[in-house]
Short mmCIF file of C-alpha atoms and ligand atoms in Angstrom, two decimals:
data_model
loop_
_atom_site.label_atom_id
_atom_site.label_comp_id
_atom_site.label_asym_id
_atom_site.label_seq_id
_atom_site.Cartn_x
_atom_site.Cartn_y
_atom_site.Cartn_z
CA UNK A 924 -171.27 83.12 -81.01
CA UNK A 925 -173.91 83.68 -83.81
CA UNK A 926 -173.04 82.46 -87.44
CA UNK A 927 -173.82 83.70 -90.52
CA UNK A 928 -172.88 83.09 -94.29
CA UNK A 929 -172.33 87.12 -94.93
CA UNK A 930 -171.60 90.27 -92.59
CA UNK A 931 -172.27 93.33 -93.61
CA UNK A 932 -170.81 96.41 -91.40
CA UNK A 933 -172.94 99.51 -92.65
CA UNK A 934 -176.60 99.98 -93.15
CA UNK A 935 -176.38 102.40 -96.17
CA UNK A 936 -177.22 102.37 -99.92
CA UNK A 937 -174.38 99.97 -99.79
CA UNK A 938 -175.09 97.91 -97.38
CA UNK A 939 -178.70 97.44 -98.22
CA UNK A 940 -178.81 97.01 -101.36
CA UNK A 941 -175.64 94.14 -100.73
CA UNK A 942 -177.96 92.16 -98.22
CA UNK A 943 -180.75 92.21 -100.55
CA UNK A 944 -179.00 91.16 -103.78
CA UNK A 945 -177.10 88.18 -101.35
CA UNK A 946 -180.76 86.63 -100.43
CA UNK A 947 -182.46 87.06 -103.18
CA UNK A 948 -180.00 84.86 -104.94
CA UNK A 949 -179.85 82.36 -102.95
CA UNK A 950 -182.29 82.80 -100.03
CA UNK A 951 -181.09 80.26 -97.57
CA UNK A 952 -177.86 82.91 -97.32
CA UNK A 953 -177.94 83.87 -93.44
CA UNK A 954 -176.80 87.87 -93.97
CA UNK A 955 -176.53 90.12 -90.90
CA UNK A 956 -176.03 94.03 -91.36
CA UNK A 957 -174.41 95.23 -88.29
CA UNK A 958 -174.70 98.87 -88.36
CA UNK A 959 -172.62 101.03 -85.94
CA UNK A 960 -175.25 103.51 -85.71
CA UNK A 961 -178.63 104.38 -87.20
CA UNK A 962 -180.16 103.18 -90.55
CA UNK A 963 -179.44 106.32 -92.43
CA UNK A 964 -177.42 107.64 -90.06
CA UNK A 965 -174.33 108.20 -93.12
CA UNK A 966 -174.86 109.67 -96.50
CA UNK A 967 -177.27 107.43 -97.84
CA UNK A 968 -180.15 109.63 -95.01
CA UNK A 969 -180.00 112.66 -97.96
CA UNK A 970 -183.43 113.81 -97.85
CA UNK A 971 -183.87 114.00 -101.36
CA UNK A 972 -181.90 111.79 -103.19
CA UNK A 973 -182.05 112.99 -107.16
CA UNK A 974 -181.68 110.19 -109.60
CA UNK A 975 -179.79 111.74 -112.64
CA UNK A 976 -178.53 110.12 -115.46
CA UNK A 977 -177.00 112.75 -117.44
CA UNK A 978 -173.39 113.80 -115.14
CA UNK A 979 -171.48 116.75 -115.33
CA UNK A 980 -170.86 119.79 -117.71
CA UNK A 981 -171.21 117.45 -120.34
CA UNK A 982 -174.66 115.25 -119.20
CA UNK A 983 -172.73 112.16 -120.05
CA UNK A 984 -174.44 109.76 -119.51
CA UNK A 985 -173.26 107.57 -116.44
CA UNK A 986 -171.85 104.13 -116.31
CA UNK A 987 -174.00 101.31 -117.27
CA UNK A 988 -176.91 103.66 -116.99
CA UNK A 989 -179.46 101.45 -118.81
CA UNK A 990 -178.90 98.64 -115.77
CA UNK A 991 -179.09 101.17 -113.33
CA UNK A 992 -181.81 102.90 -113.80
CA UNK A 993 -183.90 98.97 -114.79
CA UNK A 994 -182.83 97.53 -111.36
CA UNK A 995 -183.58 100.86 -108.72
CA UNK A 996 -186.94 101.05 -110.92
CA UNK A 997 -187.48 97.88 -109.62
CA UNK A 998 -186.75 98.05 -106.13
CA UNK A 999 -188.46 100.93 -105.95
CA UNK A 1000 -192.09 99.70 -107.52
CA UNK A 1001 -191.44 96.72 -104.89
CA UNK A 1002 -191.01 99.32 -102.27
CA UNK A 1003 -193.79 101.13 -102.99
CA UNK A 1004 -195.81 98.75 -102.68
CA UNK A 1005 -194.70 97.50 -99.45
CA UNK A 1006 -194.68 101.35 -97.95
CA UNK A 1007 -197.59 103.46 -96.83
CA UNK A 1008 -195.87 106.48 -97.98
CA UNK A 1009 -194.66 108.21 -100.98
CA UNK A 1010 -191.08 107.48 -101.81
CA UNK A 1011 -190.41 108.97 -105.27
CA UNK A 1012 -191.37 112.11 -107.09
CA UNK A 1013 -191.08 110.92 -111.25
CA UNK A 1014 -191.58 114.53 -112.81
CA UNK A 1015 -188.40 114.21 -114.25
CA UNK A 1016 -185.11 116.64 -113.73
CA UNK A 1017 -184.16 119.50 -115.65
CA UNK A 1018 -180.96 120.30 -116.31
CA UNK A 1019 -180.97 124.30 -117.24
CA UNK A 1020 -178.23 125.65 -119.83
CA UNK A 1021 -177.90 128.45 -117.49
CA UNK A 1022 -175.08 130.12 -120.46
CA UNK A 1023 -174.25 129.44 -123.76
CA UNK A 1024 -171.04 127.15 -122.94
CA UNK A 1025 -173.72 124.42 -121.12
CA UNK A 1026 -176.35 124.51 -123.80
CA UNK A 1027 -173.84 123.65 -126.52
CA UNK A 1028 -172.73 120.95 -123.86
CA UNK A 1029 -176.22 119.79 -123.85
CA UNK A 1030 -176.91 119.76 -127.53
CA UNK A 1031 -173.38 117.81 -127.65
CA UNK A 1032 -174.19 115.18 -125.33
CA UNK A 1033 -178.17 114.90 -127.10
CA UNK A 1034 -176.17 114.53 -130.56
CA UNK A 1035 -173.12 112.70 -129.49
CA UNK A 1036 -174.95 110.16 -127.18
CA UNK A 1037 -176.61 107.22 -127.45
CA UNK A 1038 -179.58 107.84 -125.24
CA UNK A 1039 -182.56 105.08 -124.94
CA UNK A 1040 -185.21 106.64 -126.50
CA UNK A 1041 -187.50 108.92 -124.41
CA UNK A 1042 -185.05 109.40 -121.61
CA UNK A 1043 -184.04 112.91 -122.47
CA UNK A 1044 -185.20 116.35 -124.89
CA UNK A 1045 -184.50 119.84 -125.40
CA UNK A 1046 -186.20 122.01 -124.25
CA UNK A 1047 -186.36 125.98 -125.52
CA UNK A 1048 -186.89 128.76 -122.83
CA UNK A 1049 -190.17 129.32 -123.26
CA UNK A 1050 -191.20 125.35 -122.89
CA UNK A 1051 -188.98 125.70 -119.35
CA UNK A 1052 -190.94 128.48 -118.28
CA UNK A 1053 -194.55 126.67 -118.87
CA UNK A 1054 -192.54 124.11 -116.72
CA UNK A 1055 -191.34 125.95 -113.50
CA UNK A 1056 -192.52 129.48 -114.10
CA UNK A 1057 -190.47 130.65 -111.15
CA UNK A 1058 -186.88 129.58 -112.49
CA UNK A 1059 -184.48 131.58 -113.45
CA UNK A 1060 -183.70 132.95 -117.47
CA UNK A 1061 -182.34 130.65 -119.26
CA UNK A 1062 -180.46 129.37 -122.67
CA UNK A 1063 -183.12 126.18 -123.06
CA UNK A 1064 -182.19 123.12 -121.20
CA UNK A 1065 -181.48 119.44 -121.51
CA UNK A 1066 -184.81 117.41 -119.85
CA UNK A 1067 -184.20 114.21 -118.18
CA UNK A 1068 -187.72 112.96 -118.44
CA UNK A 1069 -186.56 109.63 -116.35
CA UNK A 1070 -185.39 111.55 -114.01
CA UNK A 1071 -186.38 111.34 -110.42
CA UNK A 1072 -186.46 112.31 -106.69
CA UNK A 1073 -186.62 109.50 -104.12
CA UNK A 1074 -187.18 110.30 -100.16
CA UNK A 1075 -183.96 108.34 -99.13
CA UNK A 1076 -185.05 108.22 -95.49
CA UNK A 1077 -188.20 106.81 -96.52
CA UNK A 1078 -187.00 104.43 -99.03
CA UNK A 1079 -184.50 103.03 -96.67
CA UNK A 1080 -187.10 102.61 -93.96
CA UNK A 1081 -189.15 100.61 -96.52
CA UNK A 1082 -186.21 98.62 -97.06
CA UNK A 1083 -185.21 97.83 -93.70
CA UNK A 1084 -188.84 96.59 -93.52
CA UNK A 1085 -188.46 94.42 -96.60
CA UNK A 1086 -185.52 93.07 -95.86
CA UNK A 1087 -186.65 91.97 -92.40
CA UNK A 1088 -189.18 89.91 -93.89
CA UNK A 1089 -186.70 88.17 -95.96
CA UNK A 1090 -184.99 87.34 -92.77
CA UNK A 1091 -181.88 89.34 -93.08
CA UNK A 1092 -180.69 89.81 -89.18
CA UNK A 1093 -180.20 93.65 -87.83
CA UNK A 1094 -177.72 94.59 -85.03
CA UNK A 1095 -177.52 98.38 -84.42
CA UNK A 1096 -174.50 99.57 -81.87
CA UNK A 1097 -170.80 99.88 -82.03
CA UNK A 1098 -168.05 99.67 -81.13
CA UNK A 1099 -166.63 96.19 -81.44
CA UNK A 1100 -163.34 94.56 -82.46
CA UNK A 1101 -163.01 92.25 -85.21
CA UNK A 1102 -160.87 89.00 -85.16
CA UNK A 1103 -159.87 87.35 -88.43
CA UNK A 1104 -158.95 84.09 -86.73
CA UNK A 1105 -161.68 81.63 -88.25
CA UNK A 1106 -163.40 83.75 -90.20
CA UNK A 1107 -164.63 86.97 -89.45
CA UNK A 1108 -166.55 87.59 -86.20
CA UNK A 1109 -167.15 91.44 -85.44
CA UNK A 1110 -167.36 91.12 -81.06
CA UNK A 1111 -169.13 94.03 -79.41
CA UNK A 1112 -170.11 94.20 -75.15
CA UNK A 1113 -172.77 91.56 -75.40
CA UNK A 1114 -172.28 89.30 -78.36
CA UNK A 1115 -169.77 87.73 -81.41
CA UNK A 1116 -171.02 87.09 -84.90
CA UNK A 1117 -169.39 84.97 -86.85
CA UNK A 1118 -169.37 84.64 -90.97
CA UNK A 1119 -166.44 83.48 -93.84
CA UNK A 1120 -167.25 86.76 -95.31
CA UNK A 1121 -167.61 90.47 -94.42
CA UNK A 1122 -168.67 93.04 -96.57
CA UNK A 1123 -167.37 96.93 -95.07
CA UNK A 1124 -170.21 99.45 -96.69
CA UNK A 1125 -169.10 101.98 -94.07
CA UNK A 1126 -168.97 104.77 -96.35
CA UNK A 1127 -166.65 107.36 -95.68
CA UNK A 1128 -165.71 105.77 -92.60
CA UNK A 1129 -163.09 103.48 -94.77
CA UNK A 1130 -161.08 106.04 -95.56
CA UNK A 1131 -160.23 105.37 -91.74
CA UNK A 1132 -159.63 102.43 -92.07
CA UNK A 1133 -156.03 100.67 -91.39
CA UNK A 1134 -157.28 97.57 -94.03
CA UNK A 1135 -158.43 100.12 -97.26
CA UNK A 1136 -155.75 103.00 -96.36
CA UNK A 1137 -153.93 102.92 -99.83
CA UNK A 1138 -157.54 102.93 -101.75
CA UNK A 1139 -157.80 106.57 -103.11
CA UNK A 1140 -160.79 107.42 -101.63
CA UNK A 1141 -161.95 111.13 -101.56
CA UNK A 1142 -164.36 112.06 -98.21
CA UNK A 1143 -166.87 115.53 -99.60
CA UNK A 1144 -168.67 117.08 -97.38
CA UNK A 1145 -171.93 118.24 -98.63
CA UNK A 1146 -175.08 120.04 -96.79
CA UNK A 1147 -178.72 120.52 -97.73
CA UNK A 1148 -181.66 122.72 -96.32
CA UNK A 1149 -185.14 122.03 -96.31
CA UNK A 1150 -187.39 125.01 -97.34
CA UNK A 1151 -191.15 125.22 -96.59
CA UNK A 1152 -193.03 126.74 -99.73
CA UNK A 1153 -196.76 128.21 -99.44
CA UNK A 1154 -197.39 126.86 -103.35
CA UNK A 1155 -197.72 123.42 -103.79
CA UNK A 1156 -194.03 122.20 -105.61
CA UNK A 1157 -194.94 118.69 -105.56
CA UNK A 1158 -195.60 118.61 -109.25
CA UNK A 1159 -192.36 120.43 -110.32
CA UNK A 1160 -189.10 118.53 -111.72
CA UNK A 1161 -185.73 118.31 -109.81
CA UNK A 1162 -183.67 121.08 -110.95
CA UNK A 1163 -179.78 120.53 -110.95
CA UNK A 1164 -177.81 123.92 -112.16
CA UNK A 1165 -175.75 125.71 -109.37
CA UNK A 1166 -176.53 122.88 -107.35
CA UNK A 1167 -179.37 120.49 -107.04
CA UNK A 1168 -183.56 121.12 -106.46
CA UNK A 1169 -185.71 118.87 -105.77
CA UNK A 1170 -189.63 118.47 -104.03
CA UNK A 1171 -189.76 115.97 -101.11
CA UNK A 1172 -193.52 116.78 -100.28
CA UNK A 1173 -196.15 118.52 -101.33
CA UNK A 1174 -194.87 121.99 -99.84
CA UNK A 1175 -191.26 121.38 -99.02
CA UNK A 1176 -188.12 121.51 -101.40
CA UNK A 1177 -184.87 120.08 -100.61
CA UNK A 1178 -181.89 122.60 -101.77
CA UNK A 1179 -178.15 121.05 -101.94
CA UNK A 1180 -175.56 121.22 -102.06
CA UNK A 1181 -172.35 122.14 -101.13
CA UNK A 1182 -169.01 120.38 -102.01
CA UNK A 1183 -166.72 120.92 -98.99
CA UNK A 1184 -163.38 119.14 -99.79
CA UNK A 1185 -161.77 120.70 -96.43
CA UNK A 1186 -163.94 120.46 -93.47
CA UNK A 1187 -163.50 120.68 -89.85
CA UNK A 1188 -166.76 118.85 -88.71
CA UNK A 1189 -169.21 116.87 -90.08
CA UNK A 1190 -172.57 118.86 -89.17
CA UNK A 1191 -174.22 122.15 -90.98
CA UNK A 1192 -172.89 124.98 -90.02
CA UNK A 1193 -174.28 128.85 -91.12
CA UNK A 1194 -171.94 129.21 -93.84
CA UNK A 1195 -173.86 126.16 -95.32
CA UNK A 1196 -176.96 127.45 -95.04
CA UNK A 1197 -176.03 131.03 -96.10
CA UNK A 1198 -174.93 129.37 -99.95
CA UNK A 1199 -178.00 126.96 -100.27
CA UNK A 1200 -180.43 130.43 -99.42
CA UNK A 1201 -178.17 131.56 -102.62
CA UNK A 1202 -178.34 128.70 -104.54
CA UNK A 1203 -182.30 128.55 -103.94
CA UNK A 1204 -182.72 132.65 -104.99
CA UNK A 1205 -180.66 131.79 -108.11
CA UNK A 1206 -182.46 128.70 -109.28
CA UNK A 1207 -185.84 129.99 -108.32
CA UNK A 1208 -185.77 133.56 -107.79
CA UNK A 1209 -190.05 133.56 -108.38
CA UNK A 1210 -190.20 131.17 -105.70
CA UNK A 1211 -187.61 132.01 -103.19
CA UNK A 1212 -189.01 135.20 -101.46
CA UNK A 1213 -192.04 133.26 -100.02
CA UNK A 1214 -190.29 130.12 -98.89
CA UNK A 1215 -188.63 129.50 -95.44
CA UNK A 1216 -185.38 127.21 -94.21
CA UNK A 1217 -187.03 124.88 -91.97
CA UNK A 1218 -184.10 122.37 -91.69
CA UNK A 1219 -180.35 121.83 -92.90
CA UNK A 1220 -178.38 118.22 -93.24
CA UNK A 1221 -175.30 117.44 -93.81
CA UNK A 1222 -173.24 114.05 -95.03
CA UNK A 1223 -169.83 112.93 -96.26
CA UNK A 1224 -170.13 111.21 -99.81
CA UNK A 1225 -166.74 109.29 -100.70
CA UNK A 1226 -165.90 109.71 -104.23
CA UNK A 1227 -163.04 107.88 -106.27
CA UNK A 1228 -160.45 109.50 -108.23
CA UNK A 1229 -162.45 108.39 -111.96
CA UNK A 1230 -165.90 109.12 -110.51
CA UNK A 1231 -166.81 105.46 -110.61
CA UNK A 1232 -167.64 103.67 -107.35
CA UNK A 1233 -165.29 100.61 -105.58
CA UNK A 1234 -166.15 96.84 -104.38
CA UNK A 1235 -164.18 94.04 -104.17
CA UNK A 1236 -161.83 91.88 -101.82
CA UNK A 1237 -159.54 93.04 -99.70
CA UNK A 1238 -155.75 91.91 -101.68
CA UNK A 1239 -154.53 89.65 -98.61
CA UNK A 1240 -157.42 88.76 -96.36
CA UNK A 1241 -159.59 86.90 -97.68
CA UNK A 1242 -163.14 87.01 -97.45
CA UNK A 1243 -163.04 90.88 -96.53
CA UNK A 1244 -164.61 93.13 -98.63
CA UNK A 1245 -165.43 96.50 -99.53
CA UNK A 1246 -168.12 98.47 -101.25
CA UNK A 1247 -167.91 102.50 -101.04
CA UNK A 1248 -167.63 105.59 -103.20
CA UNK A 1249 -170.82 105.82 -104.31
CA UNK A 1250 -170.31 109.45 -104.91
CA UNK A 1251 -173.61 111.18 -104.88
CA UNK A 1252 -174.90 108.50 -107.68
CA UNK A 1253 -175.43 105.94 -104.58
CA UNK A 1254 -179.25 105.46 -105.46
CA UNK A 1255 -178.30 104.90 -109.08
CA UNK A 1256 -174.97 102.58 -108.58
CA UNK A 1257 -176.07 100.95 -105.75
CA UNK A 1258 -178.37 98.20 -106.91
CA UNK A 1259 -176.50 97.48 -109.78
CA UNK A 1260 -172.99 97.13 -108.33
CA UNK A 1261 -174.34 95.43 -105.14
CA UNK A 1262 -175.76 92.45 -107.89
CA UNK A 1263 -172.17 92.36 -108.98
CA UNK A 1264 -170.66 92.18 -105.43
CA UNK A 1265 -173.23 89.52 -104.70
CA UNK A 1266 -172.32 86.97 -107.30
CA UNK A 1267 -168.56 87.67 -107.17
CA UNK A 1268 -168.88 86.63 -103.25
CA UNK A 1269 -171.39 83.77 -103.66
CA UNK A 1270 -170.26 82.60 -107.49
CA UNK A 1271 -166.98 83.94 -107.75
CA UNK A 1272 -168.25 86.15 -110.74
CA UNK A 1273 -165.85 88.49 -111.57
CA UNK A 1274 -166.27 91.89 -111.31
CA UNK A 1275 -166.38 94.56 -114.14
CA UNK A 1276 -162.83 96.41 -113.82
CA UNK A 1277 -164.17 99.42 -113.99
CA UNK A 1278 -165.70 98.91 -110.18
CA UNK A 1279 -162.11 96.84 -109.24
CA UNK A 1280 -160.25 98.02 -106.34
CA UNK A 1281 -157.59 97.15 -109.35
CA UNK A 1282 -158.24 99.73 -111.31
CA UNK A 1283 -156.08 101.76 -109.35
CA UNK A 1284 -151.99 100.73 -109.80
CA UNK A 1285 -151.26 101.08 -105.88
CA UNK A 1286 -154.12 98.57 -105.10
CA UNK A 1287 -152.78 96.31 -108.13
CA UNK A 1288 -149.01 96.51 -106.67
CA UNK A 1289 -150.37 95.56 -103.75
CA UNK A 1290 -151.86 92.53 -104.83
CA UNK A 1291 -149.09 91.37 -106.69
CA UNK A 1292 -146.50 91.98 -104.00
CA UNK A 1293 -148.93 89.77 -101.55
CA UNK A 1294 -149.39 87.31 -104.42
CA UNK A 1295 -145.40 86.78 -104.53
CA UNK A 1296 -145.07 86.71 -101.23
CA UNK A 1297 -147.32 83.72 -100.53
C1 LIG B 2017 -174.89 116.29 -99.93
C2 LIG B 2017 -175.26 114.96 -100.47
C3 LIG B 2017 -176.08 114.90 -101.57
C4 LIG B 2017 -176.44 113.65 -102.09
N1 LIG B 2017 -177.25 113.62 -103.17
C5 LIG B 2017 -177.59 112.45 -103.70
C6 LIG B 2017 -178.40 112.39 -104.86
O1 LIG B 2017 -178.82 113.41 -105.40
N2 LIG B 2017 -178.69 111.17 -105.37
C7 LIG B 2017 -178.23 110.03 -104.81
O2 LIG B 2017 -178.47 108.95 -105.34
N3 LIG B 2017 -177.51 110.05 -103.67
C8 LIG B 2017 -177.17 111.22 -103.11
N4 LIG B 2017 -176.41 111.26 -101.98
C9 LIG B 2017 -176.09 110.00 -101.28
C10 LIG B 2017 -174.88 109.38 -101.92
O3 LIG B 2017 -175.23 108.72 -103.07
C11 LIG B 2017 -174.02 108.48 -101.09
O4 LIG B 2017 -172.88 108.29 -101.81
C12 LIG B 2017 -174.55 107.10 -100.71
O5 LIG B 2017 -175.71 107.24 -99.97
C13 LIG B 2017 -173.49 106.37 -99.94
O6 LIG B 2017 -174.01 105.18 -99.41
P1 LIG B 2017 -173.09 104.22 -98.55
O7 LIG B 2017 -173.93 103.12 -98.11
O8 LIG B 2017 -171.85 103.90 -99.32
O9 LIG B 2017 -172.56 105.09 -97.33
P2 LIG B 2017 -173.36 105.70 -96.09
O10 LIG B 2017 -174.71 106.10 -96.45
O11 LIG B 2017 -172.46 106.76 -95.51
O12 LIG B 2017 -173.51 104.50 -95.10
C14 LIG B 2017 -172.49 104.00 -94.30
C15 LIG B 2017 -173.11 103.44 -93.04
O13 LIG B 2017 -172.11 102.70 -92.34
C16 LIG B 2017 -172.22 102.98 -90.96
N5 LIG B 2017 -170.90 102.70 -90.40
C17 LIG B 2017 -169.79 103.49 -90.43
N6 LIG B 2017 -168.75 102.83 -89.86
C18 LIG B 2017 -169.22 101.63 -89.47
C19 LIG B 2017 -168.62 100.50 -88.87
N7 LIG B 2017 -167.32 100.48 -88.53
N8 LIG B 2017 -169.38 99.40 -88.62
C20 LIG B 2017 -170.71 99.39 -88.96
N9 LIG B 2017 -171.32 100.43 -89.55
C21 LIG B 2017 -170.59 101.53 -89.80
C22 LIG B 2017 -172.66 104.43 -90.90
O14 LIG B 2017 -173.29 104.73 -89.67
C23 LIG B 2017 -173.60 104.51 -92.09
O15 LIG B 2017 -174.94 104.24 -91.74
C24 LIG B 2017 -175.99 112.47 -101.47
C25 LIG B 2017 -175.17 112.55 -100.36
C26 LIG B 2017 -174.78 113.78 -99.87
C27 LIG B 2017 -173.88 113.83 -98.68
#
């Protein structure tokens, strides 16, 4: 049997970003991330991962945004300068008022909103077209100059790296049962690891689980293709109208995505790829002619009935906990949320109710009808 202070199932935005946030507050914290299959290998592998503060219709802007965007910053400057390759794009995103209903949206959420200075501007059609000159007519736009693309395979990569060297312990390979006797110990065909706590970032894969079925969790399918452009697109800003935009090297553009709330199987399929050729001839119609599909991914983002992600312990066993529906905000949410989850496990912190599994009345019942029982 090997023993550790923290398990970790999942090797995800989640999971990561847990691990790292455990040991670097307290650094003598043995943490293993046992990961069923591949780093990446769930949603968190998006090739282009857009970082967006301004959500919806409306661009309001998201929870706790401020504390977000301050703590991926800084995992991603430490990154960087751990990785040999480039993991962000920082040209910003533009969000294009592609009728009259969105612009007034925009020019809503730029009055009504209390946005740190410099983070966003209008911007009048002909400013957009100096910008992309390829994109489609439009009404003006809102510009999210903090805005960003981050190569999510990459950046997890670099992670994994980082996180080895702060002596965080990897096991890659399912399946194995998990006894709640003493503890938590996960058992697969050659070993048991042991730990008082474990922490299931498993993504969508908790919606099928027995422990988390009465959580409302919502699974959404969502694929992306990669197109190969002969002009250099490195230099342009994430787009997000119709669907999302965004560069991931100097001649390739990720396109996404769909939102598939009934799905059959988990992979692209040519229906997928036939709506992301349309979203791409929409957005950029200049641009679209000359480029070519090259690849197609899909994932399964979980997503919570108010939008807002989920952590906390489990309402009758303790020391099991959860952290999923990340949504497609994961790169924003996850550093920020995973600080949270680290202090509630290690201090006992509380965490802010609007991340509580008790947020939602089933979960609360739940815990009250345990809490009388006992
Ligand atoms: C189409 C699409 C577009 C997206 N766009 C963006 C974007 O623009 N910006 C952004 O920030 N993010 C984006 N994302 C990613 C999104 O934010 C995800 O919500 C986030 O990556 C989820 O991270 P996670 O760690 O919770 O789950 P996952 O990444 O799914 O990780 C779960 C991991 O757990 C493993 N696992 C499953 N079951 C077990 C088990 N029993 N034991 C051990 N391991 C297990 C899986 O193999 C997987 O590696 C997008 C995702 C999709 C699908």
């Amino acid at each position: 049997m090997k023993n550790f202070d923290v398990i970790i199932a999942g090797g995800g935005l989640a999971g990561l970003a847990t691990a790292a946030q455990l040991v670097e507050k307290n650094k003598n914290l043995k943490v293993l991330v046992y990961e069923a299959k591949q780093i990446g290998e769930g949603a968190s592998g998006v090739p282009a991962g857009m970082v967006n503060p301004a959500t919806g219709q409306r661009a309001r802007m998201v929870w706790n945004a401020e504390a977000c965007f301050r703590m991926l910053e800084k995992r991603l400057e430490q990154l960087s300068a751990l990785s040999n390759t480039i993991l962000k794009y920082q040209n910003g995103v533009l969000r294009p008022a592609i009728d009259e209903n969105l612009a007034e949206n925009f020019r809503l959420s730029l009055k009504n909103t209390n946005w740190p200075k410099g983070w966003v501007e209008w911007l009048e059609p002909k400013q957009i077209q100096q910008l992309i000159p390829q994109l489609k007519e439009n009404s003006g736009g809102l510009f999210i100059k903090k805005g960003k693309v981050v190569r999510t395979p990459e950046y997890l990569n670099a992670y994994v790296r980082y996180l080895e060297d702060s002596g965080v312990t990897f096991v890659f390979g399912g399946p194995y049962a998990i006894d709640n006797r003493e503890g938590w110990t996960l058992k697969n065909r050659k070993n048991a690891f042991n730990a008082p706590f474990l922490v299931m970032a498993t993504g969508h894969k908790a919606k099928e689980n027995k422990l988390w079925s009465d959580l409302p969790l919502n699974a959404v399918k969502g694929q992306l293709a990669i197109y190969h452009c002969p002009e250099t697109v490195s230099h342009l800003p994430a787009v997000s109208a119709y669907g999302y935009l965004a560069p991931i090297d100097d001649h390739k553009i990720a396109v996404g995505s769909t939102y598939e709330h009934h799905f059959h199987d988990e992979n692209p399929d040519s229906q997928g790829a036939g709506l992301l050729d349309q979203k791409l001839q929409e957005m950029l119609p200049g641009l679209y002619p000359k480029c070519q599909r090259i690849g197609q991914w899909s994932g399964i983002r979980v997503t919570t009935p108010d939008r807002l992600p989920v952590a906390g312990e489990h309402f009758e066993r303790k020391g099991l906990y959860i952290f999923t529906g990340l949504g497609s905000k994961g790169l924003l949410y996850s550093e920020f949320i995973a600080s949270h989850l680290a202090m509630h496990i290690t201090e006992k912190k509380e965490l802010p109710y609007e991340i509580s599994l008790y947020r939602f009345s089933r979960m609360e019942e739940l815990r009250e009808k345990a809490r009388e029982e006992n």
